Coordinates of C-alpha atoms in Angstrom, one line a residue:
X25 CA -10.3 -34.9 83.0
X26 CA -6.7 -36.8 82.4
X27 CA -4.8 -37.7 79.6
X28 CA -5.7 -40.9 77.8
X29 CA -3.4 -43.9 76.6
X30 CA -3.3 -44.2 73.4
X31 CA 0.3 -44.8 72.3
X32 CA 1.0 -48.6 71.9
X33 CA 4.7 -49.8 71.9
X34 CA 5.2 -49.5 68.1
X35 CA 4.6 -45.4 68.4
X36 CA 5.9 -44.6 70.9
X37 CA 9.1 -46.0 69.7
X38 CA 8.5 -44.5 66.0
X39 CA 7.5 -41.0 68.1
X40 CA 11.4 -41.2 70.7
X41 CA 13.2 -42.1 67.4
X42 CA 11.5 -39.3 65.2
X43 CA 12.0 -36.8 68.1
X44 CA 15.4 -38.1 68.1
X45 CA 16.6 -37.7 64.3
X46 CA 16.3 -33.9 63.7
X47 CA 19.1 -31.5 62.5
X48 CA 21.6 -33.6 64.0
X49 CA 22.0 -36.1 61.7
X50 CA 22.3 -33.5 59.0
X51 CA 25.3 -31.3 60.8
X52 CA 26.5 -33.6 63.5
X53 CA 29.0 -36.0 61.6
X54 CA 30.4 -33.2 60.0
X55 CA 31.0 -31.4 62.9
X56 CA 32.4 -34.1 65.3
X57 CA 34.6 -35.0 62.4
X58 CA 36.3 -31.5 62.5
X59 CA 36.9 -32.2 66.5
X60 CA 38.2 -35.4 66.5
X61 CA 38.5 -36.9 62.9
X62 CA 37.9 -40.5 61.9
X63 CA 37.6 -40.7 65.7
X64 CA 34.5 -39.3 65.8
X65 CA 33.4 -42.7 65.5
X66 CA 34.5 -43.5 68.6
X67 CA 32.8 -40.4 69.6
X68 CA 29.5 -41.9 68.4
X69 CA 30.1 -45.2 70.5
X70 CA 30.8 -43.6 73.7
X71 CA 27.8 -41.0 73.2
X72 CA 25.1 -44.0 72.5
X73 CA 27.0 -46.4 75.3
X74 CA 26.2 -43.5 77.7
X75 CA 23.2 -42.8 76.5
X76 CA 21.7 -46.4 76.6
X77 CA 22.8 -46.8 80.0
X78 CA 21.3 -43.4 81.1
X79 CA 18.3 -44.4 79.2
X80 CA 18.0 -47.8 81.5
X81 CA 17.4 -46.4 85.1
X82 CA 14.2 -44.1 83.3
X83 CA 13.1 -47.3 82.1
X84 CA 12.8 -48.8 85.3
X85 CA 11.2 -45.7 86.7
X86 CA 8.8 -44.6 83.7
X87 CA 7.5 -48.4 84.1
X88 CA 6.6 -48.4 87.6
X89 CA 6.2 -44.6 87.6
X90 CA 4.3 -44.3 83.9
X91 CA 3.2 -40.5 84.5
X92 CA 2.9 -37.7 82.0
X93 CA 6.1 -35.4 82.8
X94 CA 7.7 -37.7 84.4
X95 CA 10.9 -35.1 84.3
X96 CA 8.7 -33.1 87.1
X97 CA 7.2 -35.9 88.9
X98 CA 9.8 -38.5 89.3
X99 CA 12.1 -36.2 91.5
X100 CA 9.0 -34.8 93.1
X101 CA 8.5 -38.4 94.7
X102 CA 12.2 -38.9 95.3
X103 CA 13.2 -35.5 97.1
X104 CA 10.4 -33.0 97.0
X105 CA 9.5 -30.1 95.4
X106 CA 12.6 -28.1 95.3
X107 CA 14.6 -30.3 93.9
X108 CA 11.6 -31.5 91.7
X109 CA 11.8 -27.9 90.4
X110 CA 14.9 -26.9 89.5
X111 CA 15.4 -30.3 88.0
X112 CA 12.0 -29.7 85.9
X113 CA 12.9 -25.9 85.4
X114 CA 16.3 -27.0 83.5
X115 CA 14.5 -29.9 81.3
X116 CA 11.7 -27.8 80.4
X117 CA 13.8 -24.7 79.5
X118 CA 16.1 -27.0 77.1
X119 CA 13.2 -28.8 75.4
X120 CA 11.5 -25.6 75.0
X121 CA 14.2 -24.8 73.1
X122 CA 14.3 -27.8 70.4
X123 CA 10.9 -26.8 68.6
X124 CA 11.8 -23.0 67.6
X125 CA 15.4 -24.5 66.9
X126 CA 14.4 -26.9 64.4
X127 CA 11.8 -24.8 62.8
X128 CA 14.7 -21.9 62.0
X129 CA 16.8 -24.7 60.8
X130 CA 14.0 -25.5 58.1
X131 CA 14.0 -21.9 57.5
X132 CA 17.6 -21.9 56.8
X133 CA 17.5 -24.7 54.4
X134 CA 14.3 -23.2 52.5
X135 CA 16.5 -19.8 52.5
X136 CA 18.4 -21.7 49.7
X137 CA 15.7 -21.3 47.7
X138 CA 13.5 -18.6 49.3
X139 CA 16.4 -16.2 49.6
X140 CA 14.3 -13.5 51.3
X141 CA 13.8 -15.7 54.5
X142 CA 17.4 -14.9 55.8
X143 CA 20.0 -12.5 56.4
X144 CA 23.4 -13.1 57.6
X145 CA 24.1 -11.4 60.7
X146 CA 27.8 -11.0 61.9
X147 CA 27.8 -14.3 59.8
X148 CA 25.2 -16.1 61.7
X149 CA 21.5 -16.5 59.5
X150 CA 18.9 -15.0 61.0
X151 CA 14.9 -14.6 60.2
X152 CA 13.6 -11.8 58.2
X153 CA 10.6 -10.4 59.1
X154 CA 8.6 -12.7 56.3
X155 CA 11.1 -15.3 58.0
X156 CA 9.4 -14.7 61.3
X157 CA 6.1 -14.6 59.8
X158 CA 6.9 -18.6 58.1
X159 CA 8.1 -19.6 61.6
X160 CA 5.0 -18.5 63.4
X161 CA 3.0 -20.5 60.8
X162 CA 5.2 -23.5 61.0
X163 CA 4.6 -23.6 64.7
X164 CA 1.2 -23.2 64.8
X165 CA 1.2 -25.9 62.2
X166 CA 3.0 -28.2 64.9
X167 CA 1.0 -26.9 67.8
X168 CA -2.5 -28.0 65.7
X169 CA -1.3 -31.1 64.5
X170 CA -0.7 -32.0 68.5
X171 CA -4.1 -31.0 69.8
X172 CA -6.5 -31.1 66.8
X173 CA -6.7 -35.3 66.6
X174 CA -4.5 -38.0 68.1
X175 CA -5.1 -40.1 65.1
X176 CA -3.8 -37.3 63.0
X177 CA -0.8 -37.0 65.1
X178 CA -0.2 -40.7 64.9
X179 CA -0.3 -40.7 60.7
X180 CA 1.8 -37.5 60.3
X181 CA 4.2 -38.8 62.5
X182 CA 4.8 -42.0 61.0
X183 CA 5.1 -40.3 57.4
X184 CA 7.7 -38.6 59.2
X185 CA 9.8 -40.9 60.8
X186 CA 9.2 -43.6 57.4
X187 CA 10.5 -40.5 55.3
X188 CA 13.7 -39.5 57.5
X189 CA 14.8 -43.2 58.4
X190 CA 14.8 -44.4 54.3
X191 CA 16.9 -41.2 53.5
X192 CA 19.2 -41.6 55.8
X193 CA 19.7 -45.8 55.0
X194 CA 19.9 -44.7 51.1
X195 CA 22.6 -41.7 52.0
X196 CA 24.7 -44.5 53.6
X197 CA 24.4 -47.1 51.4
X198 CA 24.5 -44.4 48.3
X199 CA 27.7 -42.5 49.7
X200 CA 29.4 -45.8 50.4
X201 CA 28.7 -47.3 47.2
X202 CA 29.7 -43.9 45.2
X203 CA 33.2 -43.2 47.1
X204 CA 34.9 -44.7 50.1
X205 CA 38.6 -44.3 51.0
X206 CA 39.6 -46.4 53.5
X207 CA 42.7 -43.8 53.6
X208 CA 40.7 -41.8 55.5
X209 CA 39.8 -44.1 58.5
X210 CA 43.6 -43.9 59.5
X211 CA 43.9 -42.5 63.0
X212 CA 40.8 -44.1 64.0
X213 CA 41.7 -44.7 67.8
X214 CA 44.2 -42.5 67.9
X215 CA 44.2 -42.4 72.1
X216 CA 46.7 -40.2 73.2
X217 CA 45.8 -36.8 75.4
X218 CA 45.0 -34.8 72.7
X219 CA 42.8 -37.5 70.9
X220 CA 40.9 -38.7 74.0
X221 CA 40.5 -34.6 74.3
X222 CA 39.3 -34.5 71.0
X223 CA 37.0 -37.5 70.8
X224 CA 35.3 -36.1 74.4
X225 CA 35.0 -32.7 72.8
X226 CA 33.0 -34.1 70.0
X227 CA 30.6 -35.8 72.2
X228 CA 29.6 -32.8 74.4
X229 CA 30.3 -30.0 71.4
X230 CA 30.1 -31.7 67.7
X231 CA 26.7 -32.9 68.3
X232 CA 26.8 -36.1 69.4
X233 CA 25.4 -36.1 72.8
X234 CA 22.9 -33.9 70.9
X235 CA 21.7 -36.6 68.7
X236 CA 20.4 -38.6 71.5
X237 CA 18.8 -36.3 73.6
X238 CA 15.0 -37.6 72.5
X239 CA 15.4 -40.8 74.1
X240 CA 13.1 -39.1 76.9
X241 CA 10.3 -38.7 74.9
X242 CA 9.4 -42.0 76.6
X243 CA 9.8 -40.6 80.0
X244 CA 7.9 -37.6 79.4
X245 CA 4.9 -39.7 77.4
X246 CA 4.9 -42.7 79.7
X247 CA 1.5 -41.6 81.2
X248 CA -0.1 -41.9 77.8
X249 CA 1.7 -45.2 76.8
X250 CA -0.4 -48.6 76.6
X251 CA 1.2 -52.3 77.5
X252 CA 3.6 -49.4 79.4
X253 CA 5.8 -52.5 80.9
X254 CA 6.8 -53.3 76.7
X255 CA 6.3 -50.1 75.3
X256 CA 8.4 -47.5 77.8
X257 CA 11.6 -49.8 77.8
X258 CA 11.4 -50.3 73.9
X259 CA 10.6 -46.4 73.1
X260 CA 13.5 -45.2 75.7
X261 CA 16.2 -47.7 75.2
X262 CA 15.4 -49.0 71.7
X263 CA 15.3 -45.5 70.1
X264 CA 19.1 -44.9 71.7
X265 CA 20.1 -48.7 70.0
X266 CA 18.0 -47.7 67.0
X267 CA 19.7 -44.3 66.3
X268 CA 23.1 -45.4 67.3
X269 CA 23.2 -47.9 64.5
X270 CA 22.0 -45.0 62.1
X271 CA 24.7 -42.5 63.1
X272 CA 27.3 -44.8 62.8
X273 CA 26.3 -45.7 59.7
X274 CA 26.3 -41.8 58.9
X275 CA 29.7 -41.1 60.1
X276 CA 31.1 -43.9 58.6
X277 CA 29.7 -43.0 55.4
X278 CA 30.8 -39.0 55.8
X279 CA 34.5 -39.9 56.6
X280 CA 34.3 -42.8 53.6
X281 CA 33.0 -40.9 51.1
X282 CA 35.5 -37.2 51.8
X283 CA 37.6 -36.8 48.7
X284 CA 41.3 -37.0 50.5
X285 CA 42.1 -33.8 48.9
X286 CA 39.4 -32.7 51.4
X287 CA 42.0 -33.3 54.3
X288 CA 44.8 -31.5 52.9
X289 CA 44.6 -28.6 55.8
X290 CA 43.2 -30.6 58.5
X291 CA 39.6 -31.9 59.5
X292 CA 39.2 -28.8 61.2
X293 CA 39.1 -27.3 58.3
X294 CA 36.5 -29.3 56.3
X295 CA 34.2 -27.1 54.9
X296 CA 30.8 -27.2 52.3
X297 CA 29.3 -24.8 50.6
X298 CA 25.6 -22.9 51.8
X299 CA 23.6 -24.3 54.8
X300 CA 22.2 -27.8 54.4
X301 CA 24.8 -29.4 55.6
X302 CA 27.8 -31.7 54.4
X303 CA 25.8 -35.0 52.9
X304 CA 24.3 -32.6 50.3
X305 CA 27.8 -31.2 49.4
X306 CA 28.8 -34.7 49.2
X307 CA 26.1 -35.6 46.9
X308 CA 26.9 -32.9 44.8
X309 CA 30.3 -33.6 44.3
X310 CA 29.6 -37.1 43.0
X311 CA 26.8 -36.1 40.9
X312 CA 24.0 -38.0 42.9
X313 CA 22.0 -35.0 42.0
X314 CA 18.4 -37.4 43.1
X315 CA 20.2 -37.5 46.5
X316 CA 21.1 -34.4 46.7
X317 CA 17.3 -33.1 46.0
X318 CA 16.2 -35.7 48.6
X319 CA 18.5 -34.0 51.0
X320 CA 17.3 -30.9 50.3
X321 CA 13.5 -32.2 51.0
X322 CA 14.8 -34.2 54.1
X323 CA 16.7 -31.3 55.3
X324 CA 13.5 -29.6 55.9
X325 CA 11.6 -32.7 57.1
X326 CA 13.5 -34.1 59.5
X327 CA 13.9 -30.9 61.6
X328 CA 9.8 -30.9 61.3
X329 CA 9.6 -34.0 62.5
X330 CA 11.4 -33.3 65.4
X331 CA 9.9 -29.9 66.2
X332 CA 6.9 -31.6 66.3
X333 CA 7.6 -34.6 69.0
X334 CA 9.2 -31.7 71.1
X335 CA 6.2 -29.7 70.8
X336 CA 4.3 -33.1 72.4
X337 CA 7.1 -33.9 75.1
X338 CA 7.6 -30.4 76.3
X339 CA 3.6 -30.1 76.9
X340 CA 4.3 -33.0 79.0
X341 CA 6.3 -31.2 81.3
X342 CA 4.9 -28.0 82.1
X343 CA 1.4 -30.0 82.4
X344 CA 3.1 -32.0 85.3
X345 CA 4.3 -28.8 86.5
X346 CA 1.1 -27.1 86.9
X347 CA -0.5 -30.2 88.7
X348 CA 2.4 -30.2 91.5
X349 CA 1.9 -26.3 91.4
X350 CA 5.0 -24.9 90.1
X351 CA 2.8 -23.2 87.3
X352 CA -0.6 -21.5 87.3
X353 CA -3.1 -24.6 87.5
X354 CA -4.6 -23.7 84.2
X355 CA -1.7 -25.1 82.3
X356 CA -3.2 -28.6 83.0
X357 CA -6.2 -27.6 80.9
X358 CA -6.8 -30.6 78.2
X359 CA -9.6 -30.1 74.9
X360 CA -11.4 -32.7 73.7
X361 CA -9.1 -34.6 72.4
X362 CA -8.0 -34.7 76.0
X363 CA -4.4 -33.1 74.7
X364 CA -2.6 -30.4 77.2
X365 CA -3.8 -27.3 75.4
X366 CA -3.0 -24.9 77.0
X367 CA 0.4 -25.7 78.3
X368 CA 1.2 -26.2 74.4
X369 CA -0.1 -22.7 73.5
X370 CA 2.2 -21.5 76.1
X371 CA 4.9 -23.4 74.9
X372 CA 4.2 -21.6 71.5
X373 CA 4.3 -18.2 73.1
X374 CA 7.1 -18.5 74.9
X375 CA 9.0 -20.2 71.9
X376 CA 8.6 -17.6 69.4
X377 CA 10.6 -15.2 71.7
X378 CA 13.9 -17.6 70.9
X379 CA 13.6 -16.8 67.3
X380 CA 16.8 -14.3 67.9
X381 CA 20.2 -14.2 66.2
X382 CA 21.6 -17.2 68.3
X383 CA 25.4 -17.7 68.1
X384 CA 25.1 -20.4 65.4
X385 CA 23.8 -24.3 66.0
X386 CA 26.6 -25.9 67.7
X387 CA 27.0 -23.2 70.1
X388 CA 23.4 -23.6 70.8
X389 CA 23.7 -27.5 70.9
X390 CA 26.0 -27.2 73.6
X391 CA 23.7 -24.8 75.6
X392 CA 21.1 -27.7 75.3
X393 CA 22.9 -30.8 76.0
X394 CA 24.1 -29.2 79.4
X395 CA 20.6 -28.4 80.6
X396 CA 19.4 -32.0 79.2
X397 CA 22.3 -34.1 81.2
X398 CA 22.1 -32.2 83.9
X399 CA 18.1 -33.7 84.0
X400 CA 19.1 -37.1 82.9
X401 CA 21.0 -37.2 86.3
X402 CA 18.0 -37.8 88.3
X403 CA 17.5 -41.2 86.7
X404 CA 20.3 -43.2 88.4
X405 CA 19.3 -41.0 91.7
X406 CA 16.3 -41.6 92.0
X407 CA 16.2 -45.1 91.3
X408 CA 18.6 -45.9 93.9
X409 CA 16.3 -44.0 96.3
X410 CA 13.0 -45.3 95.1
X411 CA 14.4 -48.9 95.4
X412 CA 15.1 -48.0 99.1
X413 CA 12.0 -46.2 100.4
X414 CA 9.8 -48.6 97.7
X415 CA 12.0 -52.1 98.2
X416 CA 8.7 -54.0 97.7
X417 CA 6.6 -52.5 95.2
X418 CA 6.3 -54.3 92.0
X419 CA 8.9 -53.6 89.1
X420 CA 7.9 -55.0 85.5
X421 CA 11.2 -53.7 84.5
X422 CA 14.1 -54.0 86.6
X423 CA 17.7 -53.0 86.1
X424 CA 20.4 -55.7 86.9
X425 CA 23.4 -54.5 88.9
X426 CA 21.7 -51.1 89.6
X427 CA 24.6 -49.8 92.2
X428 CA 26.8 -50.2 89.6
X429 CA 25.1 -49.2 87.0
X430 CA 23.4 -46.3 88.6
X431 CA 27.0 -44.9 89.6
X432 CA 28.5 -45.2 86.2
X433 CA 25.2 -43.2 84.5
X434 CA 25.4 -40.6 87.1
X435 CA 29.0 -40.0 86.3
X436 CA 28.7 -40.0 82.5
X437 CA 26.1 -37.5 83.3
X438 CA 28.7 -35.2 84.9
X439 CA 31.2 -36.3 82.2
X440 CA 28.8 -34.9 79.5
X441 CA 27.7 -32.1 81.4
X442 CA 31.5 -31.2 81.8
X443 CA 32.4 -31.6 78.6
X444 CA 30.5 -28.9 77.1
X445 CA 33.1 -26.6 78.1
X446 CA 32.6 -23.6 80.6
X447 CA 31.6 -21.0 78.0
X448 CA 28.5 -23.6 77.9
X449 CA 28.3 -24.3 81.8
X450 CA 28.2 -20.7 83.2
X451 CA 25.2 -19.5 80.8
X452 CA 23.4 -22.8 82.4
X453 CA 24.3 -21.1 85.6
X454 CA 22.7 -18.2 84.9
X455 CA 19.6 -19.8 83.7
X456 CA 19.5 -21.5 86.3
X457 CA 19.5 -18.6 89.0
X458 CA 16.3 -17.7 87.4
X459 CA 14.9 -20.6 88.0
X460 CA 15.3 -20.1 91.7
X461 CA 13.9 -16.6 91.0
X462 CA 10.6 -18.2 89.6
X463 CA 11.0 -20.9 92.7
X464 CA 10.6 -18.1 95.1
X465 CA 8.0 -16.3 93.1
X466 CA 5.5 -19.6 92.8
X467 CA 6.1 -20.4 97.1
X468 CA 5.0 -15.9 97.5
X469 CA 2.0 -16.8 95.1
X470 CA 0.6 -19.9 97.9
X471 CA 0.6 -22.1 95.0
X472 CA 3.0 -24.2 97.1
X473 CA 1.5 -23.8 100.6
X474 CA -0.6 -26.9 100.7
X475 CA 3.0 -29.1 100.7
X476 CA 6.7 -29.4 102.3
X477 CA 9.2 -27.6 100.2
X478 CA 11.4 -31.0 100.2
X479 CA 14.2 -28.5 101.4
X480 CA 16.2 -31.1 103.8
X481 CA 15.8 -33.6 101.1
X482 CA 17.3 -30.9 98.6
X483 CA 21.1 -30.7 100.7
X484 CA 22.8 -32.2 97.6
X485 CA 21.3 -29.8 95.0
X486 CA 23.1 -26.9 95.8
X487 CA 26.2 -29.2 96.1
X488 CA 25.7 -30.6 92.8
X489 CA 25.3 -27.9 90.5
X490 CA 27.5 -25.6 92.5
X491 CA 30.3 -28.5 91.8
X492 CA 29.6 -28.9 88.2
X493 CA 30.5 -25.0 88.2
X494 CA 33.3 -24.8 89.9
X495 CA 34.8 -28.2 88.1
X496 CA 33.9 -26.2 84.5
X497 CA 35.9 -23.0 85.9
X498 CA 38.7 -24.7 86.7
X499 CA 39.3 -27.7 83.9
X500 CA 40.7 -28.2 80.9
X501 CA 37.2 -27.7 78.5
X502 CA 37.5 -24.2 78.2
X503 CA 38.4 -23.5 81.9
X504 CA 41.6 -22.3 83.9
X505 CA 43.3 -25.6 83.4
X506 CA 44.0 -25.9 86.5
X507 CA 42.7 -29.2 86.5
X508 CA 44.2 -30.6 84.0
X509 CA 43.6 -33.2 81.2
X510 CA 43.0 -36.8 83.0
X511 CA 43.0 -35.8 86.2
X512 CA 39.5 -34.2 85.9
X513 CA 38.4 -37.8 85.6
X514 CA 39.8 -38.8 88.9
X515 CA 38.1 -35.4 90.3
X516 CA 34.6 -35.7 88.6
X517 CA 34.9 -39.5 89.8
X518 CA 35.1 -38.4 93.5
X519 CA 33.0 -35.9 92.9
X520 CA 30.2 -38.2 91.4
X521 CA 30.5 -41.0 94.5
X522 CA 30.2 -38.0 96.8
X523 CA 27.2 -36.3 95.9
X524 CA 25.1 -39.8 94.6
X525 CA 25.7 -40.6 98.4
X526 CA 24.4 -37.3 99.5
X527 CA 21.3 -37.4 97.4
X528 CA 20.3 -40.9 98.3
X529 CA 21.0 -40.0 102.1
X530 CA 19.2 -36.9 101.7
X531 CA 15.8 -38.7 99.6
X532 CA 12.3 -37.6 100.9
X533 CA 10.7 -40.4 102.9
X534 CA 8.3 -41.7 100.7
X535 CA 4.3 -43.0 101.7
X536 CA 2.0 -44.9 100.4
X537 CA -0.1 -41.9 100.4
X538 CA 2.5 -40.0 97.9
X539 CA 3.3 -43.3 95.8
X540 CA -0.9 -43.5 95.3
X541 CA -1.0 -39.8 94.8
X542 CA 1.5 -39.8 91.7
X543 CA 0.0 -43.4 90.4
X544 CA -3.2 -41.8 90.6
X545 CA -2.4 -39.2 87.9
X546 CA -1.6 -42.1 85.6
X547 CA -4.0 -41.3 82.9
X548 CA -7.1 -43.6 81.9

């Protein structure tokens, strides 16, 4: 039994864009405004420009590739199963994340009400023990909307996304009408070392990068897509497009509106009172007191909405997982419904062990936009190495220019991934020595005898990631600074053109047998 397509081109777009606007709208402006100031909206440009382009090569590859997971199988076909792995390992563990995230961020917000939900720890909130008990409910909630009916999941999410996408046009168009100061927009470009510093730092750390990581609910959902030629390149490139638009719009608004007095100490020190984030202080302080208590109802539907795409997409990945045989081969179980039930009820499990005093939300959206970029970098890659091994094979979708192309995405991937500083890049380290832990735990179990470990075709992994490290230790976001400012674009540059030439040397031959193989798990 397979997973069915049943997502046209309109939902699928409305499910990427939905998984897309979560708590980051609500924090992000705020906080890429204390790291770079009016500048942030720069930051917004060069975070969706990035993204978009990013977003391009999977849309080539989820077209001719439309498989569930496509995270796990992609690279599978590309360069085998150890690099398939630790590729899938690091997505799966950051989009695990997302659901229990967003579900203690709607705890936080109903804490201003429900005070007995929180507690602030070493001035972090963190869930009581009835807090704990709402979050278990909530994601059950989300886990029973995804497997009890598709229809369901289809109307719940489009009440959703209709809900979050008119608050956030009337917040603009309120805010801008209420208050604007053009007074604040000076400095707006401001590109010497320390704003270029400043504007990167708000890309990887204010949130911004954040923002657009649910552009791959495309990839991961491709299997399940109809008219997959239309509705994978609208879902994964329009939702970036889509959402850029809206965050602009956002930031533009947030700097507007600020009272200048506001900026007396600084942008860094631009604060608002409780946790729901600075549009509801801004409300407030222009009496738009109907905003302000659609804010506070958006504030906990918008993380919801997320949560619940991420508890679709992740499924996604740990089912392709268990059918390449990284995971036990009961994750691939489906209901009735044909949803991936039991890889979602692990999901669950595993989830509500995050729900632990984390070191507040950017810190944590830092931790996740390393892990994410670091799996977006396997688009350009394997595209490059699928159009060489697969130079014939029919391409609905086809990115121009793709040398080019391909090597810029793979570098803003490294640019991103460098950016998040190394107080960010050395706990991704860790994490991912456990993966390779579980690696060599699945290959003792046999559950990987039956096929090559890929190992030859994984020489530039170890490379890669090792080099990411090692840049992070010694540059100037949070490292030594020994590479300084600048030149670590010259070094990442290099180091980009080096190891995209390794891993296309290094790609797994691929056969038709293999290419059939991974079609074949298209579902029905």
């Amino acid at each position: 039994m397979e997973l069915n397509r049943r997502f046209t081109p309109i939902s699928l777009l409305m499910l990427s864009i939905n998984g897309m606007v979560g708590s980051a709208w609500l924090f992000a402006p705020l906080y890429a405004a204390k790291i770079a100031g009016s500048s942030a909206i720069i930051a917004w440009l060069i975070g969706g420009g990035a993204t978009v382009l990013i977003a391009l090569t999977f849309a080539e590859l989820s077209v001719m590739l439309p498989v569930a997971g496509g995270t796990a199988q992609i690279p599978q076909l590309s360069h085998g199963t150890f690099t398939s792995f630790i590729l899938s390992w690091v997505a799966w563990l950051s989009a695990l994340t997302m659901a229990p995230i967003e579900v203690q961020a709607v705890l936080q917000y109903a804490s201003t009400y429900f005070s007995s939900l929180t507690s602030i720890v070493n001035g972090v909130p963190v869930l009581t023990k009835i807090g704990l008990v709402w979050a278990t409910l909530l994601m059950l909630g989300l886990c029973i909307v995804n497997v009890a009916s598709f229809k369901g999941l289809v109307r719940f999410n489009f009440i959703l996304f209709s809900f979050k996408v008119l608050v956030i046009i009337l917040t603009v168009s309120m805010l801008l009408h209420a208050s604007y100061h053009p007074s604040n927009f000076v400095g707006v470009g401001n590109f010497s070392q320390n704003g270029w510093h400043a504007i990167l730092a708000a890309v990887a750390t204010g949130g911004v990068a954040f923002a657009f990581t649910g552009f791959k609910h495309g990839v991961e959902l491709a299997g399940e897509a109809t008219k997959s030629a239309i509705a994978i390149p609208l879902a994964i490139v329009g939702s970036v497009v889509c959402c850029t638009l809206l965050y602009l719009g956002l930031q533009v608004a947030f700097i507007g509106a600020l009272e200048p007095s506001f900026l007396a100490h600084g942008w860094q020190n631009v604060t608002f009172v409780g946790d729901v984030g600075p549009f509801a202080g801004l409300a407030a302080a222009l009496g738009l007191i109907w905003l302000l208590k659609l804010l506070y109802i958006d504030a906990a539907v918008s993380p919801l909405g997320a949560g619940l795409i991420y508890v679709t997409s992740t499924a996604r990945i740990l089912y392709a997982m268990s059918q390449i045989g990284y995971v036990p081969k009961f994750l691939t179980k489906l209901n009735k419904q044909n949803f991936p039930v039991a890889a979602i009820f692990i999901n669950f499990v595993i989830g509500m062990f995050l729900f632990l005093p984390l070191p507040g939300w950017q810190a944590m959206v830092s931790f996740l936009v390393s892990g994410m970029v670091i799996s977006y970098a396997m688009g350009p890659i394997a595209l490059l190495c699928l159009r060489l091994e697969l130079p014939n094979e029919k391409r609905a979708f086809r990115l121009p220019m793709a040398n080019v192309l391909c090597l810029l995405a793979f570098y803003f991937c490294n640019l991103m991934s460098y950016w998040t500083g190394w107080e960010t890049i050395y706990k991704l380290a860790i994490a991912i020595v456990v993966g390779f832990i579980f690696f060599m735990f699945a290959c003792a179990s046999g559950r990987l005898k039956s096929q090559a470990l890929g190992m030859k075709s994984a020489f530039w992994i170890i490379p890669y990631l090792g080099g990411l490290i090692l840049i992070s230790y010694l540059g100037a976001f949070g490292g030594k600074n020994i590479i300084p400012f600048g030149w670590d674009f010259l070094v990442i540059a290099i180091f980009s053109v080096v190891i995209l030439y390794l891993a296309v040397m290094s790609r797994a031959g691929v056969t038709n047998e293999q290419l059939l193989h991974c079609q074949a798990i298209e579902a029905i």
